[in-house]
Coordinates of C-alpha atoms in Angstrom, one line a residue:
M58 CA -43.9 -29.4 -1.2
A59 CA -40.2 -29.8 -1.3
R60 CA -38.7 -32.0 1.3
L61 CA -35.8 -29.8 2.6
A62 CA -32.8 -30.4 5.0
A63 CA -30.2 -28.1 6.6
V64 CA -26.5 -28.6 6.9
V65 CA -25.3 -26.6 10.0
L66 CA -21.8 -26.0 9.8
A67 CA -20.3 -26.1 13.7
A68 CA -16.7 -27.6 13.0
G69 CA -14.3 -24.6 13.0
A70 CA -11.8 -23.5 15.6
S71 CA -13.2 -19.9 15.9
S72 CA -9.9 -18.6 16.3
R73 CA -10.6 -14.9 15.8
F74 CA -13.1 -15.0 18.8
G75 CA -10.6 -16.1 21.2
V76 CA -10.0 -18.9 23.7
D77 CA -13.9 -19.8 23.9
N78 CA -15.8 -21.6 21.2
K79 CA -18.1 -18.8 19.8
L80 CA -20.8 -21.2 19.0
C81 CA -21.2 -22.2 22.7
V82 CA -21.2 -18.5 23.9
P83 CA -24.7 -17.7 25.5
V84 CA -26.9 -15.2 23.3
E85 CA -30.1 -14.4 25.1
G86 CA -29.8 -17.3 27.4
A87 CA -28.8 -19.9 25.0
P88 CA -25.7 -21.0 23.1
L89 CA -25.3 -19.2 19.7
L90 CA -25.6 -22.5 17.9
A91 CA -28.6 -23.5 19.6
R92 CA -30.2 -20.2 18.7
V93 CA -29.5 -20.9 15.1
V94 CA -30.7 -24.6 15.2
T95 CA -33.7 -23.6 17.0
T96 CA -34.4 -21.1 14.1
V97 CA -34.1 -23.6 11.5
L98 CA -36.4 -26.0 13.4
A99 CA -38.9 -23.3 13.8
A100 CA -38.9 -22.9 10.1
G101 CA -40.1 -26.5 9.6
I102 CA -36.9 -27.9 8.1
G103 CA -37.4 -31.7 8.7
E104 CA -33.8 -32.9 8.7
I105 CA -30.8 -31.2 10.3
A106 CA -27.2 -32.4 10.0
V107 CA -24.9 -30.5 12.4
V108 CA -21.2 -30.9 11.1
T109 CA -18.8 -31.1 14.1
G110 CA -15.0 -30.9 14.3
N111 CA -13.1 -28.6 16.8
E112 CA -14.4 -29.4 20.3
S113 CA -17.1 -31.6 19.0
D114 CA -18.4 -32.6 22.7
Q115 CA -19.0 -29.1 23.5
I116 CA -21.1 -28.6 20.4
V117 CA -22.9 -31.8 20.9
Q118 CA -23.7 -30.6 24.6
A119 CA -24.9 -27.1 23.2
L120 CA -27.6 -28.7 21.1
D121 CA -28.7 -31.3 24.0
G122 CA -32.3 -31.9 23.5
L123 CA -32.6 -30.6 19.9
D124 CA -33.9 -32.9 17.1
V125 CA -30.7 -33.1 14.9
R126 CA -28.0 -35.6 13.8
F127 CA -24.4 -35.0 14.2
A128 CA -21.7 -35.7 11.3
H129 CA -18.4 -35.4 12.4
N130 CA -15.7 -34.1 10.3
A131 CA -12.2 -35.3 11.2
D132 CA -10.5 -33.2 8.5
W133 CA -12.2 -30.1 9.7
Q134 CA -8.8 -28.0 9.8
S135 CA -8.6 -28.3 6.3
G136 CA -11.3 -25.9 5.6
M137 CA -15.2 -25.3 5.1
G138 CA -15.4 -27.2 2.1
T139 CA -14.8 -30.6 3.9
S140 CA -17.6 -29.7 6.3
I141 CA -20.0 -29.0 3.8
A142 CA -19.0 -32.3 2.1
V143 CA -19.6 -34.1 5.4
G144 CA -22.9 -32.6 5.9
I145 CA -24.1 -33.3 2.6
A146 CA -23.1 -36.9 2.5
A147 CA -25.0 -37.4 5.8
L148 CA -28.5 -36.3 4.5
G149 CA -31.1 -38.8 3.3
Q150 CA -31.7 -39.8 -0.3
E151 CA -35.4 -38.5 -0.1
V152 CA -34.2 -34.8 0.1
D153 CA -35.1 -32.5 -2.6
G154 CA -32.8 -29.6 -1.5
A155 CA -30.5 -28.6 1.4
F156 CA -29.8 -25.2 3.2
I157 CA -26.0 -24.5 4.0
V158 CA -26.2 -22.7 7.3
P159 CA -23.2 -21.1 9.2
G160 CA -23.7 -21.8 12.9
D161 CA -22.7 -18.4 13.8
M162 CA -25.7 -16.1 12.6
P163 CA -28.0 -15.2 15.5
F164 CA -30.4 -13.1 13.5
L165 CA -31.6 -15.6 11.0
S166 CA -35.4 -15.9 11.2
P167 CA -37.9 -18.8 10.3
A168 CA -39.7 -16.4 7.8
L169 CA -36.2 -16.0 5.8
F170 CA -36.1 -19.9 5.6
R171 CA -39.7 -20.0 4.4
T172 CA -39.3 -17.3 1.9
L173 CA -36.5 -19.1 0.3
A174 CA -38.3 -22.4 0.4
G175 CA -41.0 -21.0 -1.5
V176 CA -39.0 -19.5 -4.2
F177 CA -37.2 -23.0 -4.5
E178 CA -40.6 -24.8 -4.9
Q179 CA -41.6 -22.1 -7.5
N180 CA -38.6 -22.9 -9.5
E181 CA -39.3 -26.8 -9.4
F182 CA -36.5 -27.6 -7.1
R183 CA -34.0 -26.7 -9.7
S184 CA -32.3 -23.6 -9.0
I185 CA -30.1 -22.4 -6.3
V186 CA -31.6 -19.8 -4.1
Y187 CA -30.0 -17.4 -1.5
P188 CA -30.7 -14.0 0.0
V189 CA -29.1 -10.7 -1.0
T190 CA -28.4 -7.6 1.0
I191 CA -30.1 -4.3 0.3
S192 CA -27.0 -3.4 -1.8
G193 CA -27.4 -6.8 -3.7
E194 CA -24.5 -8.9 -2.2
Q195 CA -24.9 -12.6 -1.8
R196 CA -25.4 -13.9 1.7
N197 CA -26.3 -17.2 3.7
P198 CA -28.0 -19.5 3.7
V199 CA -27.9 -21.0 0.5
L200 CA -30.6 -23.5 -0.6
W201 CA -29.0 -26.1 -3.0
P202 CA -31.1 -28.5 -5.0
R203 CA -30.2 -32.0 -5.0
R204 CA -28.9 -32.1 -8.5
Y205 CA -25.7 -30.3 -7.1
F206 CA -25.1 -32.7 -4.0
A207 CA -22.3 -34.5 -5.9
E208 CA -20.7 -31.4 -6.4
L209 CA -21.0 -30.3 -3.0
A210 CA -20.0 -33.7 -1.7
A211 CA -16.6 -33.3 -3.4
L212 CA -15.6 -29.8 -1.9
S213 CA -12.4 -29.0 0.0
G214 CA -10.6 -26.1 1.2
H215 CA -11.4 -22.8 2.9
E216 CA -13.6 -21.3 0.3
G217 CA -16.6 -23.4 1.1
A218 CA -18.8 -23.4 -1.8
K219 CA -18.3 -19.9 -3.2
E220 CA -16.5 -21.0 -6.3
L221 CA -19.1 -23.7 -7.1
L222 CA -21.7 -21.0 -6.6
R223 CA -19.9 -18.4 -8.8
S224 CA -19.6 -21.1 -11.5
L225 CA -23.4 -21.6 -11.4
A226 CA -24.4 -18.1 -11.4
N227 CA -26.8 -18.5 -14.4
R228 CA -28.7 -21.0 -12.2
T229 CA -29.5 -19.0 -9.1
V230 CA -32.2 -17.0 -7.9
P231 CA -31.2 -14.1 -5.6
I232 CA -33.9 -13.0 -3.1
P233 CA -33.7 -9.4 -1.7
F234 CA -34.2 -8.8 2.1
G235 CA -34.6 -5.5 3.5
D236 CA -33.0 -6.0 6.8
D237 CA -29.1 -6.6 6.5
M238 CA -29.1 -7.3 10.2
L239 CA -30.4 -10.8 9.2
F240 CA -27.1 -11.7 7.9
A241 CA -25.0 -10.3 11.0
D242 CA -22.4 -13.1 12.0
I243 CA -20.4 -13.5 15.2
D244 CA -16.3 -13.8 14.2
S245 CA -15.0 -11.8 17.0
Q246 CA -15.7 -10.4 20.6
D247 CA -16.5 -7.1 19.3
D248 CA -19.4 -8.8 17.0
L249 CA -20.8 -10.3 20.1
A250 CA -20.8 -7.1 21.8
S251 CA -22.7 -5.4 18.7
V252 CA -25.1 -8.2 18.8
Q253 CA -25.7 -8.1 22.4
T254 CA -26.1 -4.4 22.1
S255 CA -28.7 -4.8 19.1
L256 CA -30.8 -7.3 21.4
E257 CA -31.0 -5.0 24.3
R258 CA -32.6 -2.0 22.2
P259 CA -36.3 -1.6 22.7
A260 CA -38.2 -3.1 19.7

């Protein structure tokens, strides 16, 4: 069985959201970021590195009591690439692969992580595995094998790992999921309102 970790990205300024840090906004009674991390933990991911940057004290407080380690990105304003690099560098040497997980995706499920992990194992821990929407668009989280950790640890800029992923397209395994709501993220107050509305609908 693969030994998997997750790098949870929580360093950004969430400038489009407004004055509050979106990752600390309550969603069903818990901070948004805590909801995401709890999902990762429920999926059985044994090692979680949460990358902090902007308002790091608030982020640490939002995850109080959860089994994570923190890796601070002092250069967080330079973009998501630096946060991925810091998170990857914080992982243990025994890890076979790592999910890169944005901290603002409230509908991620343990089953999604387990499905991606299963495909990763079927491909002998060598392929990059990620979910795609009903229309075939790549979404997060992306599961990266250890053999690409050096490239991830060298990232910089605001594009994150997108260019690296494109350059390795022939080494990826896209997995379709039938529910695009899984990949909803919160960037604005309108996004938050839409999420709250979805959660209030009867099952």
